[in-house]
Coordinates of C-alpha atoms and ligand atoms in Angstrom, one line a residue:
M1 CA 87.7 81.9 148.3
K2 CA 89.7 84.6 146.5
E3 CA 87.9 86.2 143.7
F4 CA 89.4 87.8 140.6
N5 CA 87.8 91.0 139.2
L6 CA 88.1 91.4 135.4
A7 CA 87.6 94.4 133.1
I8 CA 87.0 94.0 129.4
I9 CA 88.2 97.0 127.3
G10 CA 86.7 96.9 123.8
L11 CA 83.3 95.2 123.3
G12 CA 83.5 94.2 119.6
N13 CA 82.9 90.7 118.3
I14 CA 85.7 89.2 120.4
G15 CA 85.0 91.2 123.6
L16 CA 81.4 90.1 123.5
E17 CA 82.3 86.5 122.9
V18 CA 84.8 86.6 125.8
Y19 CA 82.0 88.0 128.0
K20 CA 79.5 85.4 126.9
N21 CA 81.9 82.4 127.3
I22 CA 83.0 83.5 130.8
K23 CA 79.4 83.8 131.9
K24 CA 78.5 80.5 130.3
N25 CA 81.5 78.7 131.8
A26 CA 81.5 80.4 135.2
S27 CA 81.1 77.3 137.3
D28 CA 83.7 75.3 135.2
I29 CA 86.2 78.2 135.7
K30 CA 85.6 78.1 139.4
K31 CA 86.0 74.3 139.5
K32 CA 89.2 74.3 137.3
T33 CA 91.0 77.2 138.9
G34 CA 89.6 77.2 142.5
F35 CA 88.7 80.9 142.2
K36 CA 85.6 82.9 141.2
L37 CA 85.9 85.2 138.2
N38 CA 83.8 88.3 138.1
I39 CA 83.4 90.5 135.1
S40 CA 83.3 93.8 137.0
Q41 CA 83.6 96.4 134.3
I42 CA 83.3 96.8 130.6
C43 CA 84.4 99.7 128.4
A44 CA 82.7 100.0 125.1
K45 CA 82.3 102.7 122.5
D46 CA 78.6 102.3 122.2
I47 CA 77.0 101.1 125.4
K48 CA 73.4 101.4 124.1
K49 CA 73.9 99.0 121.1
N50 CA 71.7 95.9 121.3
R51 CA 74.1 93.0 121.6
G52 CA 71.4 90.4 122.5
V53 CA 72.8 90.1 126.0
K54 CA 71.6 91.3 129.3
F55 CA 74.5 93.0 131.1
S56 CA 74.5 93.6 134.9
K57 CA 73.6 97.0 136.0
N58 CA 76.4 99.6 136.2
I59 CA 78.9 97.3 134.4
F60 CA 79.7 99.9 131.7
E61 CA 82.3 102.5 132.3
K62 CA 83.1 104.9 129.5
N63 CA 86.2 106.3 131.0
I64 CA 89.0 103.8 130.5
F65 CA 91.2 105.5 133.1
K66 CA 88.6 105.0 135.8
I67 CA 88.8 101.3 135.1
I68 CA 92.6 101.3 135.1
N69 CA 92.7 103.3 138.4
N70 CA 90.0 101.1 140.0
P71 CA 91.8 99.3 142.8
E72 CA 89.2 96.5 142.8
I73 CA 90.2 95.4 139.2
D74 CA 92.8 92.6 139.1
I75 CA 92.9 91.7 135.3
I76 CA 92.4 94.0 132.3
V77 CA 91.6 92.4 128.9
E78 CA 92.6 94.8 126.1
L79 CA 90.6 94.1 122.9
I80 CA 91.0 97.5 121.1
G81 CA 93.8 96.6 118.7
G82 CA 96.6 98.5 117.1
S83 CA 100.2 99.0 118.1
E84 CA 99.8 102.7 119.1
G85 CA 97.2 105.0 120.5
V86 CA 94.6 103.9 123.0
A87 CA 95.5 100.2 123.1
K88 CA 99.2 101.0 123.8
K89 CA 98.2 103.4 126.6
V90 CA 95.8 101.0 128.2
V91 CA 98.3 98.2 128.3
F92 CA 101.2 100.3 129.6
E93 CA 99.1 102.2 132.1
S94 CA 97.3 99.1 133.4
I95 CA 100.6 97.3 134.1
K96 CA 101.9 100.4 135.9
K97 CA 98.8 100.2 138.1
N98 CA 99.8 96.7 138.9
K99 CA 97.0 95.0 136.9
H100 CA 97.5 91.8 135.0
V101 CA 96.9 92.3 131.3
V102 CA 95.6 89.9 128.7
T103 CA 95.5 91.0 125.0
A104 CA 95.0 89.6 121.6
N105 CA 97.0 92.5 120.0
K106 CA 99.8 91.0 117.9
S107 CA 101.0 94.4 116.5
L108 CA 101.3 95.9 120.0
I109 CA 103.2 92.8 121.3
S110 CA 105.4 92.5 118.3
K111 CA 106.4 96.2 118.6
H112 CA 106.4 96.8 122.4
G113 CA 106.5 93.2 123.8
D114 CA 110.0 93.5 125.2
A115 CA 109.4 96.8 127.0
L116 CA 106.0 95.6 128.3
S117 CA 107.3 92.3 129.6
I118 CA 110.1 94.2 131.5
L119 CA 107.5 96.5 132.9
A120 CA 105.2 93.6 133.9
E121 CA 108.1 91.9 135.8
K122 CA 108.9 95.2 137.6
H123 CA 105.3 95.5 138.7
G124 CA 104.9 91.8 139.6
V125 CA 102.0 91.2 137.1
N126 CA 101.4 89.0 134.1
L127 CA 101.1 90.1 130.5
L128 CA 99.7 87.3 128.4
F129 CA 98.7 87.2 124.7
E130 CA 97.9 83.6 123.6
A131 CA 95.2 85.0 121.2
A132 CA 97.8 87.1 119.3
V133 CA 99.1 84.1 117.4
G134 CA 97.3 81.2 115.8
G135 CA 93.8 82.2 117.0
G136 CA 92.5 79.3 119.1
I137 CA 95.7 77.1 118.8
P138 CA 97.4 77.2 122.1
I139 CA 100.8 77.6 120.4
I140 CA 102.3 80.1 122.8
R141 CA 101.6 78.1 125.9
S142 CA 102.7 74.9 124.0
I143 CA 106.1 76.4 123.2
K144 CA 106.5 78.1 126.6
Q145 CA 105.4 75.2 128.8
G146 CA 104.7 72.0 126.8
L147 CA 108.1 72.3 125.0
I148 CA 110.0 73.8 127.9
A149 CA 112.6 70.9 127.9
N150 CA 113.5 71.6 124.2
R151 CA 115.9 73.7 122.3
L152 CA 114.0 74.8 119.3
S153 CA 115.5 75.2 115.8
H154 CA 112.5 75.9 113.5
I155 CA 109.1 77.5 113.9
Y156 CA 107.1 77.9 110.7
G157 CA 103.6 77.7 109.4
I158 CA 100.5 79.3 108.1
L159 CA 99.8 82.1 110.6
N160 CA 97.3 84.2 108.6
G161 CA 93.8 82.8 108.0
T162 CA 92.7 85.5 105.6
T163 CA 95.4 84.8 103.0
N164 CA 95.0 81.1 103.4
F165 CA 91.3 81.4 102.7
I166 CA 92.1 83.6 99.6
L167 CA 94.7 81.1 98.2
T168 CA 92.4 78.1 98.9
E169 CA 89.4 79.7 97.2
M170 CA 91.3 80.9 94.2
E171 CA 92.3 77.3 93.5
K172 CA 88.9 75.8 94.3
R173 CA 86.8 78.3 92.4
N174 CA 89.2 79.2 89.6
E175 CA 88.8 82.9 90.5
S176 CA 91.2 85.8 90.6
F177 CA 92.8 87.3 93.7
Q178 CA 90.6 90.4 93.5
T179 CA 87.3 88.4 93.2
I180 CA 88.1 86.2 96.2
L181 CA 89.4 89.2 98.2
K182 CA 86.0 90.9 97.8
D183 CA 84.3 87.7 99.0
A184 CA 86.6 87.5 101.9
Q185 CA 85.7 91.1 102.8
K186 CA 82.0 90.2 102.6
L187 CA 82.4 87.2 104.8
G188 CA 84.3 89.4 107.4
Y189 CA 87.6 87.5 106.9
A190 CA 89.4 90.4 105.4
E191 CA 89.3 94.1 106.5
S192 CA 88.1 96.8 104.1
N193 CA 91.8 97.8 104.1
P194 CA 93.3 94.3 103.6
T195 CA 97.0 95.4 103.7
A196 CA 97.9 93.8 107.1
D197 CA 96.7 90.4 106.0
V198 CA 97.4 90.3 102.2
D199 CA 100.8 92.0 102.4
G200 CA 102.1 89.7 105.1
F201 CA 102.4 92.2 108.0
D202 CA 100.0 90.3 110.3
A203 CA 102.0 87.0 109.8
A204 CA 105.2 89.0 110.3
D205 CA 104.0 90.3 113.7
K206 CA 103.0 86.7 114.7
I207 CA 106.3 85.1 113.6
S208 CA 108.2 87.8 115.5
I209 CA 106.4 86.9 118.6
L210 CA 106.9 83.1 118.2
S211 CA 110.6 83.3 117.3
S212 CA 111.2 85.5 120.4
I213 CA 109.4 82.9 122.6
G214 CA 110.9 79.9 120.9
F215 CA 114.5 81.1 120.6
G216 CA 114.7 83.2 123.8
S217 CA 115.6 86.2 121.8
K218 CA 114.6 89.9 122.0
I219 CA 111.8 90.5 119.5
I220 CA 113.0 91.0 115.9
N221 CA 110.1 92.9 114.4
K222 CA 111.8 94.6 111.5
G223 CA 114.5 94.3 108.9
F224 CA 113.4 90.9 107.7
L225 CA 111.7 89.9 104.4
V226 CA 107.9 90.3 104.4
E227 CA 106.1 89.5 101.1
G228 CA 102.3 89.0 100.8
I229 CA 100.1 87.3 98.2
R230 CA 98.9 90.3 96.2
N231 CA 100.9 89.4 93.1
I232 CA 99.8 85.8 92.9
E233 CA 97.5 84.9 90.0
L234 CA 95.6 81.8 88.9
E235 CA 98.4 81.0 86.4
D236 CA 100.8 80.6 89.3
I237 CA 98.4 78.3 91.3
K238 CA 97.7 76.2 88.2
F239 CA 101.3 75.8 87.2
A240 CA 102.3 74.9 90.8
K241 CA 99.5 72.4 90.8
S242 CA 100.6 70.8 87.6
L243 CA 104.0 70.1 89.2
G244 CA 102.5 68.8 92.5
Y245 CA 102.8 72.0 94.5
K246 CA 100.5 74.2 96.5
I247 CA 101.1 77.9 97.1
K248 CA 100.9 79.0 100.8
L249 CA 101.9 82.1 102.6
L250 CA 104.4 80.9 105.2
A251 CA 106.0 82.6 108.2
I252 CA 109.3 81.0 108.9
A253 CA 111.9 81.4 111.7
E254 CA 115.0 79.3 112.1
K255 CA 117.7 79.6 114.7
I256 CA 121.1 79.1 113.2
G257 CA 123.9 79.5 115.8
N258 CA 123.2 82.7 117.6
K259 CA 121.3 84.2 114.7
V260 CA 117.8 84.1 113.4
K261 CA 116.6 83.6 109.9
Q262 CA 113.1 85.0 109.8
R263 CA 110.8 85.9 106.9
V264 CA 107.2 85.9 105.6
H265 CA 106.6 85.0 101.9
P266 CA 104.5 82.8 99.7
C267 CA 106.0 79.4 99.1
L268 CA 105.5 76.5 96.7
I269 CA 105.2 73.5 98.9
P270 CA 105.1 69.9 97.7
N271 CA 101.5 68.5 98.0
D272 CA 102.4 65.7 100.3
I273 CA 104.1 67.9 102.9
D274 CA 102.6 69.0 106.2
V275 CA 101.1 72.5 105.8
A276 CA 100.3 72.1 102.1
N277 CA 96.9 70.7 102.9
I278 CA 95.9 73.2 105.6
D279 CA 93.2 75.1 103.8
D280 CA 90.7 78.0 104.3
V281 CA 91.1 80.1 107.5
I282 CA 92.9 77.3 109.3
N283 CA 96.3 78.0 110.7
A284 CA 99.1 75.4 111.3
V285 CA 102.4 75.8 113.1
V286 CA 105.3 73.4 112.9
V287 CA 107.8 73.5 115.7
D288 CA 111.0 71.5 115.6
G289 CA 113.5 71.0 118.4
Q290 CA 115.5 68.7 120.5
P291 CA 114.9 66.3 122.1
I292 CA 111.3 66.2 120.8
G293 CA 111.7 66.4 117.1
R294 CA 109.0 67.8 114.8
T295 CA 105.6 68.7 116.2
I296 CA 102.6 70.3 114.4
Y297 CA 99.7 72.3 115.7
E298 CA 96.6 73.0 113.7
G299 CA 93.4 74.8 114.3
P300 CA 91.2 77.8 113.6
G301 CA 93.4 80.8 113.3
A302 CA 90.8 83.5 113.6
G303 CA 87.2 84.3 114.6
K304 CA 85.5 85.1 117.8
G305 CA 85.1 81.6 119.2
P306 CA 88.8 80.5 118.8
T307 CA 90.1 83.9 119.9
S308 CA 87.9 84.0 123.0
S309 CA 89.1 80.5 123.9
A310 CA 92.7 81.8 123.9
V311 CA 91.8 84.9 125.8
I312 CA 90.0 82.9 128.5
S313 CA 92.9 80.5 128.8
D314 CA 95.2 83.5 129.6
I315 CA 92.8 84.8 132.2
T316 CA 92.6 81.4 133.9
S317 CA 96.4 81.0 133.8
I318 CA 96.7 84.3 135.7
M319 CA 94.2 83.0 138.2
L320 CA 96.2 79.8 138.6
G321 CA 99.4 81.7 138.7
N322 CA 101.1 79.2 136.4
D323 CA 102.3 81.4 133.6
E324 CA 104.7 84.0 135.0
F325 CA 106.8 85.1 132.0
S326 CA 105.2 86.6 128.9
F327 CA 107.9 85.2 126.6
G328 CA 108.7 82.0 128.6
L329 CA 111.7 83.4 130.4
A330 CA 112.7 86.3 132.6
P331 CA 112.9 89.4 130.3
S332 CA 116.5 90.0 131.5
A333 CA 117.5 86.6 130.1
K334 CA 116.3 87.3 126.6
K335 CA 119.3 87.6 124.2
K336 CA 119.7 90.1 121.4
M337 CA 120.0 87.9 118.3
G338 CA 121.0 89.2 114.9
L339 CA 119.2 88.4 111.6
I340 CA 120.8 86.2 109.0
N341 CA 121.4 88.0 105.7
F342 CA 118.7 86.6 103.5
D343 CA 120.7 87.3 100.3
N344 CA 122.6 84.1 101.1
H345 CA 119.4 82.0 101.3
I346 CA 119.4 79.1 98.9
S347 CA 116.3 77.4 97.5
R348 CA 114.6 76.5 94.2
Y349 CA 112.7 79.4 92.7
Y350 CA 109.5 79.6 90.7
I351 CA 109.4 82.6 88.3
R352 CA 106.7 83.6 86.0
F353 CA 107.3 86.3 83.3
L354 CA 104.3 87.9 81.6
T355 CA 106.0 89.0 78.4
K356 CA 105.3 90.2 74.9
D357 CA 105.1 87.2 72.7
V358 CA 108.0 88.1 70.3
S359 CA 111.1 86.4 69.2
G360 CA 114.1 86.5 71.5
V361 CA 112.3 86.8 74.9
L362 CA 113.1 83.3 76.0
S363 CA 116.7 83.7 75.1
K364 CA 116.9 87.0 77.1
I365 CA 115.6 85.1 80.2
T366 CA 117.9 82.1 79.8
L367 CA 120.9 84.3 79.1
A368 CA 120.3 86.4 82.3
L369 CA 119.8 83.2 84.3
A370 CA 123.0 81.6 82.9
K371 CA 125.0 84.7 83.6
N372 CA 124.1 84.4 87.2
K373 CA 124.8 80.7 87.4
I374 CA 121.1 79.8 87.6
S375 CA 120.0 76.5 86.1
I376 CA 116.4 75.8 85.0
A377 CA 114.6 72.6 86.2
N378 CA 111.1 73.1 84.7
L379 CA 109.9 75.4 81.9
L380 CA 106.5 76.1 80.4
Q381 CA 105.2 78.8 78.0
T382 CA 101.5 79.5 77.6
P383 CA 99.9 82.1 75.3
S384 CA 98.0 84.7 77.1
K385 CA 95.6 87.5 75.9
S386 CA 96.5 89.9 73.1
G387 CA 100.0 89.0 72.1
A388 CA 101.3 88.2 75.5
A389 CA 102.8 85.0 76.9
N390 CA 103.4 83.5 80.4
I391 CA 106.8 81.9 80.7
M392 CA 106.9 79.9 83.9
L393 CA 110.0 78.1 85.2
I394 CA 111.4 76.5 88.3
T395 CA 115.1 76.8 88.9
H396 CA 117.5 74.3 90.4
V397 CA 118.8 75.3 93.8
S398 CA 120.0 78.9 93.5
K399 CA 121.1 81.8 95.7
E400 CA 118.6 84.5 96.5
L401 CA 121.1 87.3 95.6
N402 CA 121.6 85.8 92.1
I403 CA 117.8 85.5 91.6
K404 CA 117.3 89.1 92.7
K405 CA 120.0 90.3 90.2
V406 CA 118.2 88.5 87.3
L407 CA 114.8 89.9 88.3
R408 CA 116.2 93.4 88.6
N409 CA 117.9 93.3 85.2
L410 CA 114.9 91.9 83.4
S411 CA 112.3 94.0 85.1
I412 CA 113.9 97.2 83.8
N413 CA 112.7 96.3 80.3
K414 CA 109.0 97.1 81.0
K415 CA 108.0 96.9 77.3
L416 CA 109.0 93.3 77.2
F417 CA 108.4 92.1 80.7
K418 CA 104.9 93.2 81.8
K419 CA 105.0 91.4 85.1
I420 CA 107.4 89.1 87.0
V421 CA 106.3 86.9 89.8
M422 CA 108.8 85.1 91.9
I423 CA 107.9 82.5 94.6
R424 CA 110.4 80.5 96.6
V425 CA 110.0 76.8 96.6
R426 CA 110.1 75.2 100.0
D427 CA 111.1 71.6 99.2
L428 CA 111.5 70.4 102.7
K429 CA 112.7 66.9 101.6
K430 CA 115.7 68.4 100.0
L431 CA 116.5 71.7 101.9
Ligands
HSE1 N1 93.5 88.7 110.3 C1 94.0 87.6 111.0 C2 94.1 86.4 110.1 C3 93.1 87.4 112.2 O1 93.5 86.4 109.0 O2 94.7 85.4 110.5 C4 93.7 86.7 113.3 O3 94.9 87.2 113.8

C-alpha cells in the first residue's frame, strides 16, 4: 500500500485541529482513500508549548526548509497565513520541490493563485485551498466538480463570519458596532486588528477566488468595489427592519458576457430572501448557472473544526488523485476577463443623513436627488441627540454614478451633514 507523508507548517488552532482529526480518523482515511496517511513532520514556532496532545518523537522540525527539502514528504499543509513573507515562500518553494500543497490562505491564493497554479501544473503537483473560502462549506469542490456541467452566471453570499456575527448581534442585542466588535474580539471571532474582516477585504479575497473558479477567469483581486460594515449603526438596522429588510455584508460576482461584475458591500436584503436569514458566524453561498438553476450552500464559515474539515478533504483529494486543477481548469485555459464599470450599476439605495436639525435640510437633500434624476420611495426623519436628526430614505431604482454625485455634493457641507451612510438594496425579486 502506498503511503503519503504529510508535513504541517504552522501549529496554531487550525494546525492542531488538523493534526488531531487526522489522527482520530486515521483508519477511516485509509478505508476511504486506500492509502495510509502519516503526519511525518510539524513546524511550529513554540514546540515546548503544552497543547494537551502527545506528539510522536522527533516530529518537530524548526527549520522549514529542511521540511521542504525532505524527499520523503509528499504533501505540505501551509497554515501560517498572509499573502507575503514566510507563507508565500513556503508555498512557492514547496511546489518547486514537487510537493503537493494544501493551504487555507485566502489572501495568498487571491494574490498569487494564478502564478501558483501555473507552477503546480509545471511540477505535476496539486495546490488545493478548500478552507480558504466558506470555512467548512465544500464550496470550491462543489463548483469545480459537482457543478462541472454548468455555465455559471452568479456567485454571491455571506463569506465573512465575523461581520455576519457583528451585524446579527447588533440587531439582537440592540448594541453598537463598537460594543459588538469588542465582544467578537473577546470571543476570538475578530482579530485585534479587525480591518481584514470589518472593512471587507477578507470577503473580497474569497469572492476573487470563487469568481475565478466559477467563471474560468484569471483572478480579479483588485479594482473592484470593497466596502465593509464600519459605518453601519443601529439606526440603519432598525430602519431596514421596519421596512422588512436585513443588512448583510455580501460578496457578489456576476458574469455578464465576457466581463465580471464583482464587489463586496453591505446590502439591504428583503427578509424573505435566501441569505437574509443566515445569522451569526454562518456563511452561505448562492451559485446560479445553467442547466442547474439556483443552488445554495450554507455552513460554518470559520473556526478550527470546519476549517480542519476542509483542509483534510484537500489532503484526501490529493491522495485519491481526483482534483487535479486548483481552479477547476488547466491554468492555460483561464481567460483574462475585464471588470464591469460599477458606476453603471443600478439598484435601489438606502441613504441615511445625520444632519443638523434646522430648516431647509430636507429640501437640500431632495433638490440634490431631483437634479440627479433620483426619486424617493420611502422617507423617515427621527430626532437624534443634541439638535441633530437622522433622515433616512430609500430611492427608487437609480444609477450608482448619480447616487455618488449626490453624496459627494452633500458631504462637502460638513456643518450640515455630519454623516452619510449609503447601503445598496439587493431586491432580488426585482433586479
Ligand atoms: N475571518 C474569517 C471570517 C475567518 O470571519 O469569516 C474565515 O476565513
